[in-house]
PDB file of C-alpha atoms in Angstrom:
ATOM      1  CA  MET Q   1      -0.139  -0.014  -0.023  1.00  0.00           C
ATOM      2  CA  PRO Q   2       1.460   3.267  -0.898  1.00  0.00           C
ATOM      3  CA  ASP Q   3       2.274   5.828   1.826  1.00  0.00           C
ATOM      4  CA  ILE Q   4      -0.015   8.808   2.105  1.00  0.00           C
ATOM      5  CA  TYR Q   5       2.511  10.918   3.912  1.00  0.00           C
ATOM      6  CA  LYS Q   6       6.063  10.451   4.545  1.00  0.00           C
ATOM      7  CA  ALA Q   7       7.934  12.819   6.929  1.00  0.00           C
ATOM      8  CA  LYS Q   8      11.037  14.116   5.695  1.00  0.00           C
ATOM      9  CA  PRO Q   9      14.263  13.112   7.783  1.00  0.00           C
ATOM     10  CA  SER Q  10      14.795  16.853   8.824  1.00  0.00           C
ATOM     11  CA  GLU Q  11      11.181  17.163  10.258  1.00  0.00           C
ATOM     12  CA  ALA Q  12      11.578  14.401  12.665  1.00  0.00           C
ATOM     13  CA  LYS Q  13      12.697  15.386  16.023  1.00  0.00           C
ATOM     14  CA  PRO Q  14      14.629  13.088  18.398  1.00  0.00           C
ATOM     15  CA  ALA Q  15      12.752  11.906  21.214  1.00  0.00           C
ATOM     16  CA  ALA Q  16      15.539  12.997  23.650  1.00  0.00           C
ATOM     17  CA  ASP Q  17      15.027  16.597  22.782  1.00  0.00           C
ATOM     18  CA  LEU Q  18      11.532  16.733  24.025  1.00  0.00           C
ATOM     19  CA  ASP Q  19      12.534  15.764  27.502  1.00  0.00           C
ATOM     20  CA  GLU Q  20      15.013  18.474  27.658  1.00  0.00           C
ATOM     21  CA  PRO Q  21      13.869  21.642  29.578  1.00  0.00           C
ATOM     22  CA  MET Q  22      12.869  24.384  27.250  1.00  0.00           C
ATOM     23  CA  GLU Q  23      15.194  27.348  27.160  1.00  0.00           C
ATOM     24  CA  GLN Q  24      13.312  30.268  28.851  1.00  0.00           C
ATOM     25  CA  PRO Q  25      13.321  33.299  26.645  1.00  0.00           C
ATOM     26  CA  ILE Q  26      14.810  36.364  28.158  1.00  0.00           C
ATOM     27  CA  HIS Q  27      12.885  39.638  27.888  1.00  0.00           C
ATOM     28  CA  SER Q  28      13.494  43.328  28.940  1.00  0.00           C
ATOM     29  CA  ALA Q  29      10.651  44.645  31.017  1.00  0.00           C
ATOM     30  CA  GLY Q  30       9.157  47.906  29.682  1.00  0.00           C
ATOM     31  CA  MET Q  31       9.494  51.006  31.799  1.00  0.00           C
ATOM     32  CA  PHE Q  32       5.803  50.688  32.856  1.00  0.00           C
ATOM     33  CA  SER Q  33       5.467  47.000  32.434  1.00  0.00           C
ATOM     34  CA  ALA Q  34       2.931  45.428  35.015  1.00  0.00           C
ATOM     35  CA  TYR Q  35       3.682  41.806  33.773  1.00  0.00           C
ATOM     36  CA  ALA Q  36       6.957  40.708  32.617  1.00  0.00           C
ATOM     37  CA  ARG Q  37       8.297  36.994  32.336  1.00  0.00           C
ATOM     38  CA  HIS Q  38      12.105  36.480  32.838  1.00  0.00           C
ATOM     39  CA  PRO Q  39      13.068  40.245  32.722  1.00  0.00           C
ATOM     40  CA  ASP Q  40      16.820  40.603  32.415  1.00  0.00           C
ATOM     41  CA  ASN Q  41      16.799  44.294  33.301  1.00  0.00           C
ATOM     42  CA  ILE Q  42      15.319  44.028  36.760  1.00  0.00           C
ATOM     43  CA  HIS Q  43      17.111  43.031  39.846  1.00  0.00           C
ATOM     44  CA  PHE Q  44      16.354  43.138  43.662  1.00  0.00           C
ATOM     45  CA  GLU Q  45      18.071  43.494  46.895  1.00  0.00           C
ATOM     46  CA  ASN Q  46      19.195  40.132  48.373  1.00  0.00           C
ATOM     47  CA  GLN Q  47      18.866  38.483  45.031  1.00  0.00           C
ATOM     48  CA  GLU Q  48      20.974  35.193  45.480  1.00  0.00           C
ATOM     49  CA  PRO Q  49      23.490  34.101  42.820  1.00  0.00           C
ATOM     50  CA  GLY Q  50      21.686  31.811  40.216  1.00  0.00           C
ATOM     51  CA  GLU Q  51      18.331  33.267  41.314  1.00  0.00           C
ATOM     52  CA  GLN Q  52      16.364  34.107  38.249  1.00  0.00           C
ATOM     53  CA  ILE Q  53      13.148  36.287  38.134  1.00  0.00           C
ATOM     54  CA  GLU Q  54      10.345  34.158  36.682  1.00  0.00           C
ATOM     55  CA  LEU Q  55       7.604  36.883  37.034  1.00  0.00           C
ATOM     56  CA  PHE Q  56       7.859  40.528  37.734  1.00  0.00           C
ATOM     57  CA  LEU Q  57       4.451  41.878  38.716  1.00  0.00           C
ATOM     58  CA  ARG Q  58       2.824  45.188  39.664  1.00  0.00           C
ATOM     59  CA  ARG Q  59      -0.849  46.373  39.784  1.00  0.00           C
ATOM     60  CA  HIS Q  60      -2.440  46.646  36.494  1.00  0.00           C
ATOM     61  CA  PRO Q  61      -2.079  50.209  34.973  1.00  0.00           C
ATOM     62  CA  VAL Q  62      -5.920  50.704  34.972  1.00  0.00           C
ATOM     63  CA  THR Q  63      -5.797  50.770  38.853  1.00  0.00           C
ATOM     64  CA  ASN Q  64      -3.878  54.185  38.504  1.00  0.00           C
ATOM     65  CA  LEU Q  65      -6.864  55.825  37.006  1.00  0.00           C
ATOM     66  CA  GLY Q  66      -8.146  57.100  40.552  1.00  0.00           C
ATOM     67  CA  TRP Q  67      -5.077  59.195  41.382  1.00  0.00           C
ATOM     68  CA  LEU Q  68      -4.619  60.177  37.741  1.00  0.00           C
ATOM     69  CA  THR Q  69      -7.994  61.636  37.651  1.00  0.00           C
ATOM     70  CA  ILE Q  70      -7.388  63.545  40.916  1.00  0.00           C
ATOM     71  CA  ALA Q  71      -4.043  64.809  39.524  1.00  0.00           C
ATOM     72  CA  ALA Q  72      -5.758  65.917  36.233  1.00  0.00           C
ATOM     73  CA  GLY Q  73      -8.348  67.702  38.089  1.00  0.00           C
ATOM     74  CA  MET Q  74      -5.978  69.603  40.291  1.00  0.00           C
ATOM     75  CA  LEU Q  75      -3.913  70.544  37.150  1.00  0.00           C
ATOM     76  CA  VAL Q  76      -6.792  72.385  35.614  1.00  0.00           C
ATOM     77  CA  ALA Q  77      -8.482  73.587  38.918  1.00  0.00           C
ATOM     78  CA  PRO Q  78      -6.799  76.993  38.881  1.00  0.00           C
ATOM     79  CA  LEU Q  79      -8.444  77.754  35.589  1.00  0.00           C
ATOM     80  CA  ILE Q  80     -11.731  77.731  37.662  1.00  0.00           C
ATOM     81  CA  LEU Q  81     -10.389  80.891  39.481  1.00  0.00           C
ATOM     82  CA  ARG Q  82     -11.009  82.795  36.266  1.00  0.00           C
ATOM     83  CA  VAL Q  83     -14.741  81.986  36.578  1.00  0.00           C
ATOM     84  CA  PHE Q  84     -14.978  81.912  40.430  1.00  0.00           C
ATOM     85  CA  PRO Q  85     -12.447  84.373  41.722  1.00  0.00           C
ATOM     86  CA  ILE Q  86     -12.367  82.957  45.320  1.00  0.00           C
ATOM     87  CA  ILE Q  87      -8.925  84.010  46.128  1.00  0.00           C
ATOM     88  CA  ASP Q  88      -9.260  87.600  44.959  1.00  0.00           C
ATOM     89  CA  PHE Q  89      -9.155  88.940  48.350  1.00  0.00           C
ATOM     90  CA  LEU Q  90      -5.381  88.142  48.339  1.00  0.00           C
ATOM     91  CA  PRO Q  91      -2.944  90.552  46.848  1.00  0.00           C
ATOM     92  CA  ALA Q  92      -1.536  89.551  43.486  1.00  0.00           C
ATOM     93  CA  ARG Q  93       1.811  88.209  44.714  1.00  0.00           C
ATOM     94  CA  PHE Q  94       0.064  86.028  47.418  1.00  0.00           C
ATOM     95  CA  GLN Q  95      -2.284  84.694  44.672  1.00  0.00           C
ATOM     96  CA  LEU Q  96       0.661  83.701  42.640  1.00  0.00           C
ATOM     97  CA  VAL Q  97       2.372  81.911  45.478  1.00  0.00           C
ATOM     98  CA  ALA Q  98      -0.937  80.215  46.356  1.00  0.00           C
ATOM     99  CA  ILE Q  99      -1.139  78.709  42.962  1.00  0.00           C
ATOM    100  CA  LEU Q 100       2.362  77.611  43.008  1.00  0.00           C
ATOM    101  CA  ILE Q 101       1.719  75.929  46.336  1.00  0.00           C
ATOM    102  CA  TRP Q 102      -1.482  74.208  44.726  1.00  0.00           C
ATOM    103  CA  TYR Q 103       0.815  72.967  41.896  1.00  0.00           C
ATOM    104  CA  LEU Q 104       3.418  71.678  44.468  1.00  0.00           C
ATOM    105  CA  LEU Q 105       0.483  69.666  46.125  1.00  0.00           C
ATOM    106  CA  ASN Q 106      -0.451  68.499  42.581  1.00  0.00           C
ATOM    107  CA  ALA Q 107       3.288  67.238  42.072  1.00  0.00           C
ATOM    108  CA  ALA Q 108       3.061  65.331  45.343  1.00  0.00           C
ATOM    109  CA  VAL Q 109      -0.059  63.577  44.235  1.00  0.00           C
ATOM    110  CA  ILE Q 110       1.507  62.702  40.902  1.00  0.00           C
ATOM    111  CA  LEU Q 111       4.944  61.559  42.523  1.00  0.00           C
ATOM    112  CA  GLU Q 112       3.454  59.504  45.325  1.00  0.00           C
ATOM    113  CA  GLY Q 113       0.897  57.760  43.064  1.00  0.00           C
ATOM    114  CA  LEU Q 114       3.622  56.973  40.611  1.00  0.00           C
ATOM    115  CA  LEU Q 115       6.057  55.743  43.278  1.00  0.00           C
ATOM    116  CA  ASP Q 116       3.376  53.728  44.930  1.00  0.00           C
ATOM    117  CA  TRP Q 117       2.595  51.987  41.580  1.00  0.00           C
ATOM    118  CA  LEU Q 118       6.164  51.509  40.424  1.00  0.00           C
ATOM    119  CA  PHE Q 119       7.786  50.110  43.557  1.00  0.00           C
ATOM    120  CA  ASN Q 120       4.940  48.016  45.038  1.00  0.00           C
ATOM    121  CA  VAL Q 121       5.817  44.984  43.183  1.00  0.00           C
ATOM    122  CA  TYR Q 122       5.586  41.032  43.378  1.00  0.00           C
ATOM    123  CA  ILE Q 123       8.471  38.949  42.335  1.00  0.00           C
ATOM    124  CA  VAL Q 124       8.427  35.240  41.523  1.00  0.00           C
ATOM    125  CA  THR Q 125      11.923  33.786  41.159  1.00  0.00           C
ATOM    126  CA  ASN Q 126      12.888  30.204  40.506  1.00  0.00           C
ATOM    127  CA  LYS Q 127      13.471  30.001  44.449  1.00  0.00           C
ATOM    128  CA  ARG Q 128      10.797  31.998  46.243  1.00  0.00           C
ATOM    129  CA  VAL Q 129       8.030  34.560  46.046  1.00  0.00           C
ATOM    130  CA  ILE Q 130       8.646  38.086  47.195  1.00  0.00           C
ATOM    131  CA  ASP Q 131       6.201  40.872  48.116  1.00  0.00           C
ATOM    132  CA  VAL Q 132       7.852  44.464  48.229  1.00  0.00           C
ATOM    133  CA  ASP Q 133       5.523  46.899  49.942  1.00  0.00           C
ATOM    134  CA  PHE Q 134       6.224  50.561  50.508  1.00  0.00           C
ATOM    135  CA  ARG Q 135       3.556  52.200  52.565  1.00  0.00           C
ATOM    136  CA  SER Q 136       3.203  56.103  52.923  1.00  0.00           C
ATOM    137  CA  LEU Q 137       6.704  57.736  52.958  1.00  0.00           C
ATOM    138  CA  ILE Q 138       8.838  55.731  55.476  1.00  0.00           C
ATOM    139  CA  TYR Q 139       7.423  52.271  55.762  1.00  0.00           C
ATOM    140  CA  LYS Q 140       8.997  49.375  53.745  1.00  0.00           C
ATOM    141  CA  GLU Q 141       8.133  45.816  54.068  1.00  0.00           C
ATOM    142  CA  VAL Q 142       9.655  43.079  52.071  1.00  0.00           C
ATOM    143  CA  SER Q 143       8.198  39.541  52.609  1.00  0.00           C
ATOM    144  CA  ASP Q 144       9.370  36.332  51.008  1.00  0.00           C
ATOM    145  CA  ALA Q 145       8.742  32.610  51.132  1.00  0.00           C
ATOM    146  CA  ASN Q 146      10.428  29.707  49.399  1.00  0.00           C
ATOM    147  CA  LEU Q 147       8.502  28.032  46.620  1.00  0.00           C
ATOM    148  CA  ASP Q 148       8.345  24.608  48.571  1.00  0.00           C
ATOM    149  CA  ARG Q 149       6.392  26.391  51.368  1.00  0.00           C
ATOM    150  CA  ILE Q 150       3.601  27.461  48.886  1.00  0.00           C
ATOM    151  CA  GLN Q 151       0.508  25.100  49.801  1.00  0.00           C
ATOM    152  CA  ASP Q 152      -2.277  26.680  47.720  1.00  0.00           C
ATOM    153  CA  VAL Q 153      -2.720  29.167  45.001  1.00  0.00           C
ATOM    154  CA  THR Q 154      -5.957  30.693  44.168  1.00  0.00           C
ATOM    155  CA  PHE Q 155      -6.913  33.446  41.886  1.00  0.00           C
ATOM    156  CA  SER Q 156      -9.941  35.739  41.419  1.00  0.00           C
ATOM    157  CA  VAL Q 157     -11.116  38.128  38.744  1.00  0.00           C
ATOM    158  CA  GLY Q 158     -13.929  40.332  39.604  1.00  0.00           C
ATOM    159  CA  GLY Q 159     -15.635  43.746  38.791  1.00  0.00           C
ATOM    160  CA  VAL Q 160     -16.194  45.373  35.452  1.00  0.00           C
ATOM    161  CA  ALA Q 161     -12.667  46.751  35.008  1.00  0.00           C
ATOM    162  CA  GLY Q 162     -11.139  43.519  36.177  1.00  0.00           C
ATOM    163  CA  THR Q 163     -13.001  41.436  33.637  1.00  0.00           C
ATOM    164  CA  LEU Q 164     -12.525  43.980  30.898  1.00  0.00           C
ATOM    165  CA  PHE Q 165      -8.901  44.317  31.427  1.00  0.00           C
ATOM    166  CA  ASN Q 166      -8.173  40.865  32.690  1.00  0.00           C
ATOM    167  CA  PHE Q 167      -6.697  41.520  36.072  1.00  0.00           C
ATOM    168  CA  GLY Q 168      -7.426  40.260  39.568  1.00  0.00           C
ATOM    169  CA  ASN Q 169      -6.080  38.929  42.788  1.00  0.00           C
ATOM    170  CA  VAL Q 170      -3.716  35.756  43.399  1.00  0.00           C
ATOM    171  CA  VAL Q 171      -3.652  34.466  47.054  1.00  0.00           C
ATOM    172  CA  ILE Q 172      -0.800  32.302  47.855  1.00  0.00           C
ATOM    173  CA  GLN Q 173      -1.101  30.299  51.082  1.00  0.00           C
ATOM    174  CA  THR Q 174       2.083  29.169  52.744  1.00  0.00           C
ATOM    175  CA  ALA Q 175       2.861  26.482  55.307  1.00  0.00           C
ATOM    176  CA  GLY Q 176       3.859  27.223  58.954  1.00  0.00           C
ATOM    177  CA  THR Q 177       4.594  30.809  59.989  1.00  0.00           C
ATOM    178  CA  ALA Q 178       5.520  31.935  56.635  1.00  0.00           C
ATOM    179  CA  PRO Q 179       3.380  35.076  55.704  1.00  0.00           C
ATOM    180  CA  ASN Q 180       0.598  34.437  53.014  1.00  0.00           C
ATOM    181  CA  PHE Q 181       0.943  36.456  49.854  1.00  0.00           C
ATOM    182  CA  ASP Q 182      -1.792  38.563  48.199  1.00  0.00           C
ATOM    183  CA  PHE Q 183      -0.973  39.690  44.778  1.00  0.00           C
ATOM    184  CA  VAL Q 184      -3.406  42.534  44.363  1.00  0.00           C
ATOM    185  CA  ALA Q 185      -4.910  43.477  40.852  1.00  0.00           C
ATOM    186  CA  VAL Q 186      -2.174  41.810  38.947  1.00  0.00           C
ATOM    187  CA  PRO Q 187      -2.615  41.240  35.216  1.00  0.00           C
ATOM    188  CA  LYS Q 188      -3.327  37.749  33.966  1.00  0.00           C
ATOM    189  CA  PRO Q 189      -4.040  36.298  37.256  1.00  0.00           C
ATOM    190  CA  ASP Q 190      -4.833  32.879  35.630  1.00  0.00           C
ATOM    191  CA  GLU Q 191      -1.366  32.770  34.043  1.00  0.00           C
ATOM    192  CA  VAL Q 192       0.288  33.814  37.215  1.00  0.00           C
ATOM    193  CA  ALA Q 193      -1.480  31.101  39.221  1.00  0.00           C
ATOM    194  CA  ARG Q 194      -0.626  28.508  36.532  1.00  0.00           C
ATOM    195  CA  ARG Q 195       3.087  29.513  36.437  1.00  0.00           C
ATOM    196  CA  LEU Q 196       3.302  29.418  40.344  1.00  0.00           C
ATOM    197  CA  GLN Q 197       1.793  25.836  40.415  1.00  0.00           C
ATOM    198  CA  GLU Q 198       4.192  24.821  37.707  1.00  0.00           C
ATOM    199  CA  LEU Q 199       7.111  26.279  39.700  1.00  0.00           C
ATOM    200  CA  ARG Q 200       5.809  24.695  42.805  1.00  0.00           C
ATOM    201  CA  THR Q 201       5.439  21.301  41.233  1.00  0.00           C
ATOM    202  CA  GLY Q 202       8.903  21.574  39.873  1.00  0.00           C
ATOM    203  CA  GLU Q 203      10.355  22.367  43.211  1.00  0.00           C
ATOM    204  CA  LYS Q 204       8.718  19.649  45.031  1.00  0.00           C
ATOM    205  CA  SER Q 205       9.669  17.107  42.489  1.00  0.00           C
ATOM    206  CA  ALA Q 206      13.242  18.256  42.783  1.00  0.00           C
ATOM    207  CA  ILE Q 207      13.061  17.479  46.513  1.00  0.00           C
TER     208      ILE Q 207
ATOM    209  CA  MET D   1     -15.671 101.092  64.299  1.00  0.00           C
ATOM    210  CA  PRO D   2     -15.834  97.868  62.257  1.00  0.00           C
ATOM    211  CA  PHE D   3     -13.514  94.981  63.306  1.00  0.00           C
ATOM    212  CA  ASN D   4     -10.134  94.897  61.432  1.00  0.00           C
ATOM    213  CA  PHE D   5      -7.109  93.235  62.013  1.00  0.00           C
ATOM    214  CA  THR D   6      -5.210  96.336  61.059  1.00  0.00           C
ATOM    215  CA  ASN D   7      -6.983  98.149  63.808  1.00  0.00           C
ATOM    216  CA  LEU D   8      -5.281  95.849  66.358  1.00  0.00           C
ATOM    217  CA  GLY D   9      -2.033  96.769  64.985  1.00  0.00           C
ATOM    218  CA  VAL D  10      -1.441  93.366  63.758  1.00  0.00           C
ATOM    219  CA  PRO D  11       0.147  93.346  60.151  1.00  0.00           C
ATOM    220  CA  ILE D  12      -2.153  90.666  58.721  1.00  0.00           C
ATOM    221  CA  TRP D  13      -0.165  90.225  55.401  1.00  0.00           C
ATOM    222  CA  PHE D  14       2.955  89.588  57.466  1.00  0.00           C
ATOM    223  CA  LEU D  15       1.054  86.799  59.256  1.00  0.00           C
ATOM    224  CA  VAL D  16      -0.235  85.294  55.990  1.00  0.00           C
ATOM    225  CA  LYS D  17       3.375  85.338  54.783  1.00  0.00           C
ATOM    226  CA  ILE D  18       4.503  83.436  57.847  1.00  0.00           C
ATOM    227  CA  LEU D  19       1.672  81.013  57.362  1.00  0.00           C
ATOM    228  CA  PHE D  20       2.741  80.517  53.654  1.00  0.00           C
ATOM    229  CA  LEU D  21       6.358  80.050  54.586  1.00  0.00           C
ATOM    230  CA  PHE D  22       5.549  77.518  57.286  1.00  0.00           C
ATOM    231  CA  GLY D  23       3.340  75.442  54.765  1.00  0.00           C
ATOM    232  CA  ILE D  24       6.102  75.452  52.128  1.00  0.00           C
ATOM    233  CA  ALA D  25       8.780  74.600  54.838  1.00  0.00           C
ATOM    234  CA  VAL D  26       6.778  71.409  55.728  1.00  0.00           C
ATOM    235  CA  TYR D  27       6.538  70.741  52.072  1.00  0.00           C
ATOM    236  CA  LEU D  28      10.243  71.081  51.830  1.00  0.00           C
ATOM    237  CA  ILE D  29      10.764  68.397  54.424  1.00  0.00           C
ATOM    238  CA  PHE D  30       8.314  66.182  52.588  1.00  0.00           C
ATOM    239  CA  SER D  31      10.175  66.650  49.280  1.00  0.00           C
ATOM    240  CA  ALA D  32      13.511  65.837  50.947  1.00  0.00           C
ATOM    241  CA  VAL D  33      11.912  62.717  52.410  1.00  0.00           C
ATOM    242  CA  VAL D  34      10.754  61.779  48.872  1.00  0.00           C
ATOM    243  CA  ILE D  35      14.347  61.966  47.601  1.00  0.00           C
ATOM    244  CA  LYS D  36      15.430  59.582  50.313  1.00  0.00           C
ATOM    245  CA  GLN D  37      12.387  57.278  49.729  1.00  0.00           C
ATOM    246  CA  VAL D  38      13.155  57.006  45.919  1.00  0.00           C
ATOM    247  CA  ARG D  39      16.798  56.174  46.808  1.00  0.00           C
ATOM    248  CA  ILE D  40      15.797  53.465  49.222  1.00  0.00           C
ATOM    249  CA  MET D  41      13.170  52.041  46.749  1.00  0.00           C
ATOM    250  CA  ALA D  42      15.591  52.041  43.869  1.00  0.00           C
ATOM    251  CA  GLN D  43      18.061  50.081  46.192  1.00  0.00           C
ATOM    252  CA  THR D  44      15.473  47.697  46.948  1.00  0.00           C
ATOM    253  CA  ILE D  45      14.442  47.029  43.287  1.00  0.00           C
ATOM    254  CA  GLU D  46      16.541  48.115  40.346  1.00  0.00           C
ATOM    255  CA  ILE D  47      14.044  49.037  37.773  1.00  0.00           C
ATOM    256  CA  PRO D  48      14.706  50.777  34.315  1.00  0.00           C
ATOM    257  CA  LEU D  49      13.148  54.004  35.482  1.00  0.00           C
ATOM    258  CA  ALA D  50      15.007  54.308  38.805  1.00  0.00           C
ATOM    259  CA  ALA D  51      17.422  56.960  37.767  1.00  0.00           C
ATOM    260  CA  ALA D  52      14.834  59.074  36.023  1.00  0.00           C
ATOM    261  CA  LEU D  53      12.640  58.933  39.341  1.00  0.00           C
ATOM    262  CA  GLN D  54      15.587  60.017  41.340  1.00  0.00           C
ATOM    263  CA  ALA D  55      16.113  63.027  39.097  1.00  0.00           C
ATOM    264  CA  LEU D  56      12.507  63.698  39.160  1.00  0.00           C
ATOM    265  CA  ALA D  57      12.369  63.678  43.045  1.00  0.00           C
ATOM    266  CA  LEU D  58      15.447  66.080  42.963  1.00  0.00           C
ATOM    267  CA  THR D  59      13.755  68.420  40.538  1.00  0.00           C
ATOM    268  CA  HIS D  60      10.638  68.301  42.763  1.00  0.00           C
ATOM    269  CA  PHE D  61      12.775  69.394  45.769  1.00  0.00           C
ATOM    270  CA  LEU D  62      14.544  72.196  43.805  1.00  0.00           C
ATOM    271  CA  PHE D  63      10.972  73.409  42.701  1.00  0.00           C
ATOM    272  CA  ALA D  64       9.798  73.482  46.239  1.00  0.00           C
ATOM    273  CA  LEU D  65      12.946  75.368  47.441  1.00  0.00           C
ATOM    274  CA  ALA D  66      12.472  77.858  44.612  1.00  0.00           C
ATOM    275  CA  ILE D  67       8.990  78.637  45.711  1.00  0.00           C
ATOM    276  CA  PHE D  68      10.008  78.859  49.237  1.00  0.00           C
ATOM    277  CA  LEU D  69      12.731  81.470  48.381  1.00  0.00           C
ATOM    278  CA  LEU D  70      10.130  83.311  46.225  1.00  0.00           C
ATOM    279  CA  ALA D  71       7.759  83.512  49.103  1.00  0.00           C
ATOM    280  CA  LEU D  72      10.403  84.534  51.447  1.00  0.00           C
ATOM    281  CA  LEU D  73      11.910  87.326  49.240  1.00  0.00           C
ATOM    282  CA  PHE D  74       8.685  88.632  47.418  1.00  0.00           C
ATOM    283  CA  LEU D  75       5.801  88.433  49.805  1.00  0.00           C
TER     284      LEU D  75
END
C-alpha cells in the first residue's frame, strides 16, 4: 500500500530533545510593564546568585486611574479661578504663590501615585516569592517565602474593570509561620497562578 | 468702628506670609523625604526608571525650594 504521507528526515525530532527543559526566553521589561516574564533588566536587593526572576508583577495600569483623575483635576483647577475668583481677596503676589503651592501639592499627588505603583511589586523567582511593599513615605516591608512552602494558589477576577482588562488577585497560602501573599490587581492572574503551580510542582519534585 | 486686624496693629499680610512660609517649609521636608524614599526604593528594586525617578524627586525638591525662596523674598 502506498504511503499517504512520509515525514522528511529533517522534520523528525529526536525523542530525547522533547525531554530537555525548554530554554526560557529572556525579555527586557518595559518601563511601565505590569507583567514581565524573565526580565533581564530588573534586579532586587538580596537576590541570590543563580536566582532568576520568573515573573515580575505590579498592579494593572488601569488601577492608577483614581489618582490620575485627581491629578488631572488639580492641574486644571486654577483655571476655575477665572470664573469663580475665590482668592481675589489676596494681593496679586500672594495669589501667585498660592497657585504655585497648589501645583506643588499636585506634584506630590503625581509623585506619590507613581512611586506607589512602580515600587510596590511582586516577584516570583525560581526559588521564592517576594512581596515588596512601600506604604506611606517611610514604611518598607519585604516578605518572601520559598516555593516549597507554597501550599495553595488561588486567583480571582472580579468587577467590570477586572473582567474587561483581565486583572485580579492571586492569593498564595504558605505553610507554617511564613506569611501568606496577596498579589493585588495583577494582570493575567490565571497565568500567574498556573506559573506558580508549575514552579511549585517542579520544586517539590526536585526534593 | 468695624472689626479689622489692622485696627489691632497686627500686620495681617505679614502673618499670612509666615503661614505660607511655614506651609512651604513643611512641604520642603516632605520633598526631601521623597528623595530619600526614592533612593531606598531604587536600592530595593533596580528597575529601568529608577535613575529618572531620582532626577524627578530632586527636581521636585528644587522646585519646592524655589517657591520657598520666592515666598521669602517677594511676599
